[in-house]
PDB file of C-alpha atoms in Angstrom:
ATOM      1  CA  MET A   1     119.948 110.536  88.819  1.00  0.00           C
ATOM      2  CA  SER A   2     116.559 110.942  88.931  1.00  0.00           C
ATOM      3  CA  PRO A   3     114.935 113.150  92.046  1.00  0.00           C
ATOM      4  CA  LEU A   4     112.452 110.220  93.069  1.00  0.00           C
ATOM      5  CA  ALA A   5     114.707 107.261  92.869  1.00  0.00           C
ATOM      6  CA  GLY A   6     114.437 104.582  95.409  1.00  0.00           C
ATOM      7  CA  VAL A   7     110.890 106.178  96.459  1.00  0.00           C
ATOM      8  CA  ARG A   8     108.545 103.032  95.926  1.00  0.00           C
ATOM      9  CA  VAL A   9     104.582 104.293  95.222  1.00  0.00           C
ATOM     10  CA  ILE A  10     101.754 101.776  95.539  1.00  0.00           C
ATOM     11  CA  GLU A  11      98.855 103.982  93.680  1.00  0.00           C
ATOM     12  CA  MET A  12      95.199 102.743  93.836  1.00  0.00           C
ATOM     13  CA  GLY A  13      93.573 105.011  91.416  1.00  0.00           C
ATOM     14  CA  MET A  14      91.363 105.112  88.309  1.00  0.00           C
ATOM     15  CA  TRP A  15      90.031 107.311  85.383  1.00  0.00           C
ATOM     16  CA  LEU A  16      92.512 110.545  85.464  1.00  0.00           C
ATOM     17  CA  ALA A  17      93.263 112.434  88.262  1.00  0.00           C
ATOM     18  CA  GLY A  18      94.946 109.792  90.438  1.00  0.00           C
ATOM     19  CA  PRO A  19      96.669 108.499  87.709  1.00  0.00           C
ATOM     20  CA  SER A  20      97.923 111.283  86.478  1.00  0.00           C
ATOM     21  CA  ALA A  21      99.705 112.505  89.706  1.00  0.00           C
ATOM     22  CA  GLY A  22     101.275 108.685  89.569  1.00  0.00           C
ATOM     23  CA  GLY A  23     102.443 109.340  86.095  1.00  0.00           C
ATOM     24  CA  VAL A  24     104.225 112.259  86.946  1.00  0.00           C
ATOM     25  CA  LEU A  25     105.914 110.446  90.283  1.00  0.00           C
ATOM     26  CA  ALA A  26     107.094 107.740  87.582  1.00  0.00           C
ATOM     27  CA  ASP A  27     108.429 110.897  85.194  1.00  0.00           C
ATOM     28  CA  TRP A  28     110.773 111.762  88.345  1.00  0.00           C
ATOM     29  CA  GLY A  29     111.954 108.180  88.789  1.00  0.00           C
ATOM     30  CA  ALA A  30     109.715 107.014  91.421  1.00  0.00           C
ATOM     31  CA  GLU A  31     108.675 103.445  90.809  1.00  0.00           C
ATOM     32  CA  VAL A  32     104.954 103.068  90.784  1.00  0.00           C
ATOM     33  CA  VAL A  33     102.860  99.798  91.253  1.00  0.00           C
ATOM     34  CA  LYS A  34      99.099 100.477  90.164  1.00  0.00           C
ATOM     35  CA  LEU A  35      96.455  98.126  92.131  1.00  0.00           C
ATOM     36  CA  GLU A  36      93.534  97.498  89.711  1.00  0.00           C
ATOM     37  CA  MET A  37      90.537  95.914  90.618  1.00  0.00           C
ATOM     38  CA  PRO A  38      90.173  92.483  88.559  1.00  0.00           C
ATOM     39  CA  THR A  39      88.134  94.489  85.763  1.00  0.00           C
ATOM     40  CA  GLY A  40      90.750  96.801  85.422  1.00  0.00           C
ATOM     41  CA  ASP A  41      90.824 101.015  85.673  1.00  0.00           C
ATOM     42  CA  PRO A  42      87.855 101.541  83.536  1.00  0.00           C
ATOM     43  CA  MET A  43      89.958 104.404  81.682  1.00  0.00           C
ATOM     44  CA  ARG A  44      91.234 101.437  79.604  1.00  0.00           C
ATOM     45  CA  SER A  45      88.109 101.089  77.968  1.00  0.00           C
ATOM     46  CA  LEU A  46      87.218 104.764  77.482  1.00  0.00           C
ATOM     47  CA  TYR A  47      88.432 104.703  73.805  1.00  0.00           C
ATOM     48  CA  SER A  48      86.493 101.896  72.539  1.00  0.00           C
ATOM     49  CA  ALA A  49      83.378 102.886  74.562  1.00  0.00           C
ATOM     50  CA  LEU A  50      83.167 106.330  73.053  1.00  0.00           C
ATOM     51  CA  SER A  51      84.227 105.050  69.755  1.00  0.00           C
ATOM     52  CA  GLY A  52      82.589 101.652  69.407  1.00  0.00           C
ATOM     53  CA  SER A  53      86.060 100.660  68.175  1.00  0.00           C
ATOM     54  CA  LYS A  54      87.601  97.355  68.655  1.00  0.00           C
ATOM     55  CA  GLU A  55      90.901  99.232  69.557  1.00  0.00           C
ATOM     56  CA  SER A  56      91.868  97.596  73.080  1.00  0.00           C
ATOM     57  CA  ARG A  57      94.350 100.128  73.869  1.00  0.00           C
ATOM     58  CA  CYS A  58      93.203 103.949  75.104  1.00  0.00           C
ATOM     59  CA  PRO A  59      96.013 106.514  74.552  1.00  0.00           C
ATOM     60  CA  PRO A  60      94.677 108.716  77.259  1.00  0.00           C
ATOM     61  CA  PHE A  61      95.095 105.626  79.625  1.00  0.00           C
ATOM     62  CA  ASP A  62      98.586 105.334  78.417  1.00  0.00           C
ATOM     63  CA  LEU A  63      99.508 108.671  78.883  1.00  0.00           C
ATOM     64  CA  HIS A  64      98.406 109.025  82.655  1.00  0.00           C
ATOM     65  CA  ASN A  65      99.819 105.505  83.199  1.00  0.00           C
ATOM     66  CA  ARG A  66     103.165 106.079  81.851  1.00  0.00           C
ATOM     67  CA  GLY A  67     106.290 104.376  83.059  1.00  0.00           C
ATOM     68  CA  LYS A  68     104.155 102.083  85.950  1.00  0.00           C
ATOM     69  CA  ARG A  69     103.917  98.541  86.784  1.00  0.00           C
ATOM     70  CA  SER A  70     100.158  97.009  87.318  1.00  0.00           C
ATOM     71  CA  ILE A  71      98.963  94.060  89.535  1.00  0.00           C
ATOM     72  CA  SER A  72      95.205  93.158  89.920  1.00  0.00           C
ATOM     73  CA  ILE A  73      93.857  92.690  93.529  1.00  0.00           C
ATOM     74  CA  ASP A  74      90.698  92.529  94.317  1.00  0.00           C
ATOM     75  CA  VAL A  75      90.399  94.192  97.657  1.00  0.00           C
ATOM     76  CA  ASN A  76      86.419  93.588  98.070  1.00  0.00           C
ATOM     77  CA  HIS A  77      87.801  90.018  99.618  1.00  0.00           C
ATOM     78  CA  ALA A  78      89.738  89.356 102.701  1.00  0.00           C
ATOM     79  CA  ASP A  79      92.854  87.773 101.279  1.00  0.00           C
ATOM     80  CA  GLY A  80      93.125  90.775  98.734  1.00  0.00           C
ATOM     81  CA  ARG A  81      92.449  93.576 100.981  1.00  0.00           C
ATOM     82  CA  ALA A  82      95.264  91.735 103.069  1.00  0.00           C
ATOM     83  CA  LEU A  83      97.751  91.824 100.616  1.00  0.00           C
ATOM     84  CA  ALA A  84      97.151  95.380  99.379  1.00  0.00           C
ATOM     85  CA  GLN A  85      97.822  96.360 103.327  1.00  0.00           C
ATOM     86  CA  ARG A  86     100.987  94.412 102.879  1.00  0.00           C
ATOM     87  CA  LEU A  87     101.826  96.125  99.640  1.00  0.00           C
ATOM     88  CA  ALA A  88     101.300  99.380 101.201  1.00  0.00           C
ATOM     89  CA  GLY A  89     103.861  98.397 103.702  1.00  0.00           C
ATOM     90  CA  THR A  90     106.596  98.249 101.364  1.00  0.00           C
ATOM     91  CA  ALA A  91     105.824 101.660  99.971  1.00  0.00           C
ATOM     92  CA  ASP A  92     107.098 104.849 100.866  1.00  0.00           C
ATOM     93  CA  VAL A  93     103.774 106.455  99.154  1.00  0.00           C
ATOM     94  CA  PHE A  94     100.159 104.943  98.980  1.00  0.00           C
ATOM     95  CA  LEU A  95      98.308 107.469  96.130  1.00  0.00           C
ATOM     96  CA  SER A  96      94.456 107.366  95.506  1.00  0.00           C
ATOM     97  CA  ASN A  97      91.655 109.129  94.279  1.00  0.00           C
ATOM     98  CA  MET A  98      89.186 106.375  95.068  1.00  0.00           C
ATOM     99  CA  ARG A  99      85.781 107.544  97.197  1.00  0.00           C
ATOM    100  CA  PRO A 100      87.013 107.683 100.895  1.00  0.00           C
ATOM    101  CA  GLN A 101      83.830 105.084 101.810  1.00  0.00           C
ATOM    102  CA  PHE A 102      85.350 102.356  99.318  1.00  0.00           C
ATOM    103  CA  LEU A 103      88.846 102.800 100.864  1.00  0.00           C
ATOM    104  CA  ARG A 104      87.224 102.455 104.392  1.00  0.00           C
ATOM    105  CA  ARG A 105      85.568  99.341 103.411  1.00  0.00           C
ATOM    106  CA  ALA A 106      88.485  98.194 101.748  1.00  0.00           C
ATOM    107  CA  GLY A 107      91.102  99.137 105.242  1.00  0.00           C
ATOM    108  CA  LEU A 108      92.864 101.059 102.773  1.00  0.00           C
ATOM    109  CA  ASP A 109      91.633 104.608 104.188  1.00  0.00           C
ATOM    110  CA  PRO A 110      94.353 107.123 105.969  1.00  0.00           C
ATOM    111  CA  GLU A 111      93.791 106.289 109.578  1.00  0.00           C
ATOM    112  CA  SER A 112      94.082 102.325 108.646  1.00  0.00           C
ATOM    113  CA  LEU A 113      97.537 102.487 107.022  1.00  0.00           C
ATOM    114  CA  LEU A 114      99.093 105.087 108.618  1.00  0.00           C
ATOM    115  CA  ALA A 115      97.825 103.046 111.916  1.00  0.00           C
ATOM    116  CA  LEU A 116      99.789  99.893 110.244  1.00  0.00           C
ATOM    117  CA  HIS A 117     102.983 101.925 108.862  1.00  0.00           C
ATOM    118  CA  PRO A 118     103.344 105.306 110.198  1.00  0.00           C
ATOM    119  CA  ARG A 119     106.370 106.232 107.980  1.00  0.00           C
ATOM    120  CA  LEU A 120     103.719 106.359 104.641  1.00  0.00           C
ATOM    121  CA  VAL A 121     102.923 109.274 102.853  1.00  0.00           C
ATOM    122  CA  TYR A 122      99.549 108.882 102.164  1.00  0.00           C
ATOM    123  CA  GLY A 123      98.295 111.174  99.064  1.00  0.00           C
ATOM    124  CA  LEU A 124      94.579 111.393  98.763  1.00  0.00           C
ATOM    125  CA  LEU A 125      92.400 113.056  96.181  1.00  0.00           C
ATOM    126  CA  THR A 126      88.666 113.282  96.410  1.00  0.00           C
ATOM    127  CA  GLY A 127      85.952 115.059  94.728  1.00  0.00           C
ATOM    128  CA  TYR A 128      84.822 117.457  97.220  1.00  0.00           C
ATOM    129  CA  GLY A 129      87.534 117.329 100.512  1.00  0.00           C
ATOM    130  CA  LEU A 130      87.103 115.243 103.853  1.00  0.00           C
ATOM    131  CA  THR A 131      84.308 117.121 105.108  1.00  0.00           C
ATOM    132  CA  GLY A 132      81.155 118.249 104.772  1.00  0.00           C
ATOM    133  CA  PRO A 133      78.105 116.355 103.141  1.00  0.00           C
ATOM    134  CA  ASP A 134      79.610 115.288  99.854  1.00  0.00           C
ATOM    135  CA  LYS A 135      82.825 114.074 101.667  1.00  0.00           C
ATOM    136  CA  ASP A 136      82.264 110.597  99.657  1.00  0.00           C
ATOM    137  CA  ALA A 137      80.498 111.898  96.764  1.00  0.00           C
ATOM    138  CA  PRO A 138      82.184 111.211  93.369  1.00  0.00           C
ATOM    139  CA  GLY A 139      83.745 114.280  91.607  1.00  0.00           C
ATOM    140  CA  PHE A 140      84.566 114.874  87.897  1.00  0.00           C
ATOM    141  CA  ASP A 141      86.274 117.367  86.042  1.00  0.00           C
ATOM    142  CA  MET A 142      83.379 119.205  84.905  1.00  0.00           C
ATOM    143  CA  ALA A 143      81.580 118.948  87.970  1.00  0.00           C
ATOM    144  CA  ALA A 144      83.429 119.679  91.057  1.00  0.00           C
ATOM    145  CA  PHE A 145      86.603 121.246  89.280  1.00  0.00           C
ATOM    146  CA  SER A 146      85.018 123.986  86.666  1.00  0.00           C
ATOM    147  CA  ALA A 147      81.064 123.870  87.423  1.00  0.00           C
ATOM    148  CA  ARG A 148      80.756 123.625  91.265  1.00  0.00           C
ATOM    149  CA  SER A 149      83.900 125.949  91.807  1.00  0.00           C
ATOM    150  CA  GLY A 150      82.943 128.757  89.963  1.00  0.00           C
ATOM    151  CA  LEU A 151      85.231 128.628  87.286  1.00  0.00           C
ATOM    152  CA  SER A 152      82.975 128.239  84.480  1.00  0.00           C
ATOM    153  CA  HIS A 153      80.616 131.306  85.772  1.00  0.00           C
ATOM    154  CA  ARG A 154      83.865 133.536  86.186  1.00  0.00           C
ATOM    155  CA  ALA A 155      85.099 132.639  82.482  1.00  0.00           C
ATOM    156  CA  THR A 156      81.433 133.034  80.875  1.00  0.00           C
ATOM    157  CA  PRO A 157      80.874 136.585  79.254  1.00  0.00           C
ATOM    158  CA  PRO A 158      77.861 138.351  80.201  1.00  0.00           C
ATOM    159  CA  GLY A 159      74.613 136.607  78.673  1.00  0.00           C
ATOM    160  CA  GLY A 160      77.263 134.394  77.119  1.00  0.00           C
ATOM    161  CA  VAL A 161      77.514 130.718  77.053  1.00  0.00           C
ATOM    162  CA  PRO A 162      79.848 128.507  79.468  1.00  0.00           C
ATOM    163  CA  PRO A 163      82.984 128.067  78.203  1.00  0.00           C
ATOM    164  CA  THR A 164      84.356 123.897  77.571  1.00  0.00           C
ATOM    165  CA  PHE A 165      87.265 123.568  79.479  1.00  0.00           C
ATOM    166  CA  PRO A 166      89.805 120.895  77.870  1.00  0.00           C
ATOM    167  CA  GLY A 167      88.658 117.403  78.884  1.00  0.00           C
ATOM    168  CA  GLY A 168      91.056 116.819  82.405  1.00  0.00           C
ATOM    169  CA  MET A 169      92.106 120.322  82.718  1.00  0.00           C
ATOM    170  CA  GLY A 170      91.091 120.153  86.802  1.00  0.00           C
ATOM    171  CA  ASP A 171      92.307 116.592  87.154  1.00  0.00           C
ATOM    172  CA  ILE A 172      95.470 117.171  85.935  1.00  0.00           C
ATOM    173  CA  VAL A 173      95.991 120.830  87.552  1.00  0.00           C
ATOM    174  CA  THR A 174      94.696 118.960  90.871  1.00  0.00           C
ATOM    175  CA  ALA A 175      97.017 116.052  90.592  1.00  0.00           C
ATOM    176  CA  VAL A 176     100.264 118.485  90.085  1.00  0.00           C
ATOM    177  CA  THR A 177      98.902 120.076  93.279  1.00  0.00           C
ATOM    178  CA  LEU A 178      98.457 116.381  95.336  1.00  0.00           C
ATOM    179  CA  VAL A 179     102.225 115.855  93.717  1.00  0.00           C
ATOM    180  CA  ALA A 180     103.657 118.888  95.461  1.00  0.00           C
ATOM    181  CA  GLY A 181     102.090 117.796  98.695  1.00  0.00           C
ATOM    182  CA  ILE A 182     103.770 114.771  98.651  1.00  0.00           C
ATOM    183  CA  LEU A 183     107.042 115.811  97.784  1.00  0.00           C
ATOM    184  CA  GLY A 184     106.485 118.036 100.927  1.00  0.00           C
ATOM    185  CA  ALA A 185     105.476 115.391 102.945  1.00  0.00           C
ATOM    186  CA  LEU A 186     108.549 113.443 102.066  1.00  0.00           C
ATOM    187  CA  LEU A 187     110.666 115.854 103.132  1.00  0.00           C
ATOM    188  CA  GLU A 188     109.367 116.393 106.164  1.00  0.00           C
ATOM    189  CA  ARG A 189     109.280 112.419 106.590  1.00  0.00           C
ATOM    190  CA  GLY A 190     113.054 113.109 106.167  1.00  0.00           C
ATOM    191  CA  ARG A 191     113.618 115.458 109.303  1.00  0.00           C
ATOM    192  CA  ALA A 192     111.077 113.820 111.488  1.00  0.00           C
ATOM    193  CA  GLY A 193     110.782 110.188 110.436  1.00  0.00           C
ATOM    194  CA  ARG A 194     106.890 109.852 110.301  1.00  0.00           C
ATOM    195  CA  GLY A 195     104.516 109.962 107.389  1.00  0.00           C
ATOM    196  CA  GLN A 196     101.098 111.610 107.142  1.00  0.00           C
ATOM    197  CA  LEU A 197      98.459 112.050 105.035  1.00  0.00           C
ATOM    198  CA  VAL A 198      97.965 114.792 102.270  1.00  0.00           C
ATOM    199  CA  SER A 199      95.018 115.820 100.861  1.00  0.00           C
ATOM    200  CA  THR A 200      93.479 117.929  98.092  1.00  0.00           C
ATOM    201  CA  SER A 201      90.112 118.058  96.096  1.00  0.00           C
ATOM    202  CA  LEU A 202      88.716 118.744  92.691  1.00  0.00           C
ATOM    203  CA  PHE A 203      86.448 121.445  94.225  1.00  0.00           C
TER     204      PHE A 203
END
């Protein structure tokens, strides 16, 4: 039996870091339902945007969203927000890498969902953490993980040029860290009967 068989995950993420965490959970047997805005995850069209191709598939999107089902919900409207909140109530885990201010506006922030669904495990991946001046800033792999953390500087030889790390390296490392936090929170819920917020950041 898959270790996460019977675990339901509602994922509201885009690009790479959040969806990558959802992909790992799906690999281990969780049922992962991806919520997308009507325009879709922008990662879907990355390949055609970069290459000028008319190809509708994007291999990196397919890789990090493997094993999931996807539905479109417009959480900018009250009916969509209410539906997303109800779906969260059917889940064991709500997973997101959307900016905290967006989640607050949509009523899908940790405080709102945990008040409605106390057994929910809420996994949140941000650019720069939940406190401080950049808590609502967008975070990208090369900037938040590689540059601002000092990783690029430490990997640069004296007088040399900063290295170019593989694309998405920080996203995937951070995603696996969040998966570990989610698994720990599910274990704790089995003991204590309550969910909680677990969070990490690219930075």
